[in-house]
Amino acid sequence: MTKRLFDIAAALIGLMLLAPLFALIALTIKLDSTGPVFFRQTRVGRRGKTFNIFKFRTMAMQTGETRQLTVGDDCRITRVGHFLRHYKLDELPQLINVLHGTMSLVGPRPEVPRYVACYPPDVRAIVLSVAPGITDWASILYREESTLLGRAIDPENTYVNTILPIKLNYYVRYVRERSFWTDLQIICKTLVAIMH
């Protein structure tokens, strides 16, 4: 209950304080390319229930956003999108998900159904036992994930067989060791990582 109350309070304060920034980002997205301000995608949440995750749109609509992985210097990413992704500003609308209760500030990152299907059954049960988060240990470690995948010969294979298993280890570790103080530590480390 304490975690949920903290999530609600932090999300409300964050949305109020960041309202001017949201408006500025929305304006630059609209001026930079045609299409909606927000991008929604189906993700798998707690107990396997799917939900729509919110992000600021960072890709051109005419090329579509059908691929699950963003690899290297993806040609679909807009000029504004590159900036938003670099500073993780595209993730800010997930504060709305936190208010809805489909996400938490901290927790295992929610994956698309395609990759959740790759989770070993025992690991899936553990990871999906908690609400997914905006950030976690794996998010900090793989902040430059798209760059790493851009260097891979087979990005899909590299993600599924190399990166995802490591992420899952961090997800399980979080679920087993989670606490209010751990969440604060992850939030602080995330902010530091974004600033560098």
Coordinates of C-alpha atoms in Angstrom, one line a residue:
M1 CA 0.0 0.0 0.0
T2 CA 2.9 2.4 0.8
K3 CA 4.4 1.8 -2.6
R4 CA 1.0 2.6 -4.4
L5 CA 0.5 5.7 -2.3
F6 CA 4.0 6.9 -3.1
D7 CA 3.4 6.1 -6.8
I8 CA 0.2 8.1 -6.9
A9 CA 1.7 11.1 -5.0
A10 CA 4.9 11.1 -7.1
A11 CA 3.0 10.8 -10.4
L12 CA 0.5 13.6 -9.5
I13 CA 3.3 15.9 -8.5
G14 CA 5.4 14.9 -11.5
L15 CA 2.5 15.6 -14.0
M16 CA 1.7 18.9 -12.4
L17 CA 5.4 20.1 -12.3
L18 CA 6.1 18.8 -15.8
A19 CA 2.9 20.1 -17.4
P20 CA 4.8 23.0 -19.2
L21 CA 7.5 20.6 -20.4
F22 CA 4.8 18.2 -21.7
A23 CA 3.2 21.1 -23.6
L24 CA 6.6 22.1 -25.1
I25 CA 7.4 18.5 -26.1
A26 CA 3.9 18.1 -27.6
L27 CA 4.4 21.3 -29.7
T28 CA 7.8 20.2 -31.0
I29 CA 6.5 16.8 -32.0
K30 CA 3.7 18.3 -33.9
L31 CA 6.0 20.8 -35.6
D32 CA 8.6 18.2 -36.4
S33 CA 6.4 15.5 -38.1
T34 CA 2.8 14.6 -38.8
G35 CA 0.9 12.3 -36.5
P36 CA -0.3 12.1 -32.9
V37 CA 1.7 13.4 -29.9
F38 CA 1.4 10.1 -28.0
F39 CA 2.4 6.6 -29.1
R40 CA 0.5 3.7 -27.5
Q41 CA 1.7 0.1 -27.5
T42 CA 0.3 -3.1 -25.9
R43 CA 2.5 -4.4 -23.1
V44 CA 2.1 -7.2 -20.5
G45 CA 1.5 -6.1 -17.0
R46 CA 0.9 -7.6 -13.6
R47 CA -0.6 -11.1 -13.6
G48 CA -0.3 -11.2 -17.4
K49 CA -2.9 -8.5 -18.0
T50 CA -2.2 -6.4 -21.1
F51 CA -2.5 -2.7 -21.2
N52 CA -1.5 0.3 -23.4
I53 CA 1.7 2.0 -22.4
F54 CA 2.0 5.7 -23.2
K55 CA 5.0 7.4 -24.7
F56 CA 5.7 10.6 -26.6
R57 CA 5.9 9.6 -30.3
T58 CA 9.4 9.5 -31.5
M59 CA 9.0 7.9 -34.9
A60 CA 7.6 9.0 -38.3
M61 CA 4.1 7.7 -38.9
Q62 CA 4.5 7.0 -42.6
T63 CA 7.2 4.4 -41.9
G64 CA 5.1 2.7 -39.2
E65 CA 6.2 1.5 -35.8
T66 CA 5.5 -2.2 -36.4
R67 CA 9.0 -3.5 -35.5
Q68 CA 9.3 -4.4 -31.8
L69 CA 13.0 -3.4 -31.5
T70 CA 14.6 -0.1 -32.1
V71 CA 18.0 -0.8 -33.5
G72 CA 20.9 1.7 -33.7
D73 CA 20.3 4.9 -35.7
D74 CA 16.8 3.7 -36.7
C75 CA 15.7 5.7 -39.8
R76 CA 12.1 5.8 -38.4
I77 CA 13.2 8.1 -35.5
T78 CA 12.4 11.8 -36.1
R79 CA 14.8 14.6 -35.3
V80 CA 12.9 15.5 -32.1
G81 CA 12.6 11.8 -31.4
H82 CA 16.4 11.4 -31.2
F83 CA 16.6 14.1 -28.5
L84 CA 13.6 12.7 -26.5
R85 CA 15.0 9.2 -26.6
H86 CA 18.5 10.3 -25.5
Y87 CA 17.2 11.9 -22.4
K88 CA 14.4 9.4 -21.9
L89 CA 11.8 12.2 -22.1
D90 CA 9.7 10.0 -24.3
E91 CA 9.0 7.8 -21.2
L92 CA 7.4 10.7 -19.2
P93 CA 3.8 10.0 -20.2
Q94 CA 4.1 6.7 -18.4
L95 CA 3.3 8.7 -15.3
I96 CA -0.2 8.5 -16.6
N97 CA 0.1 4.7 -16.6
V98 CA 1.3 5.0 -13.0
L99 CA -1.9 6.9 -12.0
H100 CA -4.0 4.4 -13.8
G101 CA -2.4 1.7 -11.7
T102 CA -1.1 -0.3 -14.7
M103 CA 2.5 0.7 -13.9
S104 CA 4.6 1.7 -10.9
L105 CA 7.5 4.1 -10.8
V106 CA 9.9 1.3 -10.2
G107 CA 9.5 -2.3 -11.3
P108 CA 10.4 -4.7 -14.1
R109 CA 10.0 -3.0 -17.5
P110 CA 6.9 -4.2 -19.3
E111 CA 7.5 -6.2 -22.5
V112 CA 5.4 -6.7 -25.5
P113 CA 3.5 -10.1 -25.6
R114 CA 6.0 -11.4 -28.2
Y115 CA 8.9 -11.3 -25.8
V116 CA 7.0 -12.3 -22.7
A117 CA 6.3 -15.5 -24.5
C118 CA 10.1 -16.1 -24.3
Y119 CA 10.1 -15.9 -20.5
P120 CA 10.7 -19.3 -18.8
P121 CA 7.5 -20.2 -17.0
D122 CA 8.9 -20.0 -13.5
V123 CA 10.6 -16.6 -14.2
R124 CA 7.4 -15.3 -15.9
A125 CA 5.4 -16.1 -12.7
I126 CA 7.8 -14.1 -10.6
V127 CA 8.3 -11.1 -12.9
L128 CA 4.5 -10.7 -13.6
S129 CA 3.7 -10.9 -9.9
V130 CA 4.3 -7.2 -9.5
A131 CA 3.4 -4.1 -11.4
P132 CA 5.8 -3.2 -14.2
G133 CA 7.8 0.0 -13.7
I134 CA 9.1 3.0 -15.6
T135 CA 12.6 2.2 -14.5
D136 CA 14.6 -0.6 -12.8
W137 CA 18.1 -1.9 -12.6
A138 CA 18.0 -3.3 -16.1
S139 CA 16.9 0.0 -17.5
I140 CA 20.0 1.7 -16.0
L141 CA 22.3 -1.1 -17.2
Y142 CA 20.9 -1.1 -20.8
R143 CA 20.3 2.6 -21.2
E144 CA 22.0 2.3 -24.6
E145 CA 20.3 -0.9 -25.6
S146 CA 19.4 0.3 -29.2
T147 CA 23.1 1.2 -29.8
L148 CA 24.2 -2.3 -28.6
L149 CA 21.6 -4.0 -30.9
G150 CA 22.7 -1.8 -33.8
R151 CA 26.2 -3.4 -33.6
A152 CA 24.7 -6.9 -33.6
I153 CA 24.6 -9.1 -36.7
D154 CA 21.2 -10.4 -35.7
P155 CA 19.6 -7.9 -33.3
E156 CA 16.5 -10.0 -32.7
N157 CA 18.6 -13.1 -31.8
T158 CA 20.9 -11.0 -29.6
Y159 CA 18.0 -9.5 -27.7
V160 CA 16.1 -12.7 -27.1
N161 CA 19.1 -14.9 -26.3
T162 CA 21.6 -12.5 -24.7
I163 CA 20.1 -9.3 -23.4
L164 CA 16.6 -10.5 -22.3
P165 CA 18.0 -13.3 -20.1
I166 CA 20.2 -10.7 -18.3
K167 CA 17.2 -8.4 -17.9
L168 CA 15.1 -11.2 -16.5
N169 CA 17.8 -11.9 -13.9
Y170 CA 17.5 -8.2 -12.8
Y171 CA 13.7 -8.4 -12.8
V172 CA 13.7 -11.4 -10.5
R173 CA 16.3 -9.8 -8.3
Y174 CA 14.1 -6.7 -7.9
V175 CA 11.0 -8.7 -7.1
R176 CA 12.8 -10.7 -4.4
E177 CA 14.6 -7.8 -2.9
R178 CA 12.2 -4.9 -3.5
S179 CA 11.7 -2.3 -0.8
F180 CA 10.8 1.4 -0.5
W181 CA 14.5 2.3 -0.1
T182 CA 15.5 0.1 -3.1
D183 CA 13.0 2.0 -5.2
L184 CA 14.4 5.4 -4.0
Q185 CA 17.9 4.2 -4.9
I186 CA 16.8 3.1 -8.4
I187 CA 15.1 6.4 -9.0
C188 CA 18.1 8.3 -8.0
K189 CA 20.5 6.2 -10.1
T190 CA 18.1 6.6 -13.0
L191 CA 18.2 10.4 -12.8
V192 CA 22.0 10.4 -12.5
A193 CA 22.2 8.1 -15.6
I194 CA 19.9 10.3 -17.6
M195 CA 22.0 13.4 -16.8
H196 CA 25.2 11.8 -18.2

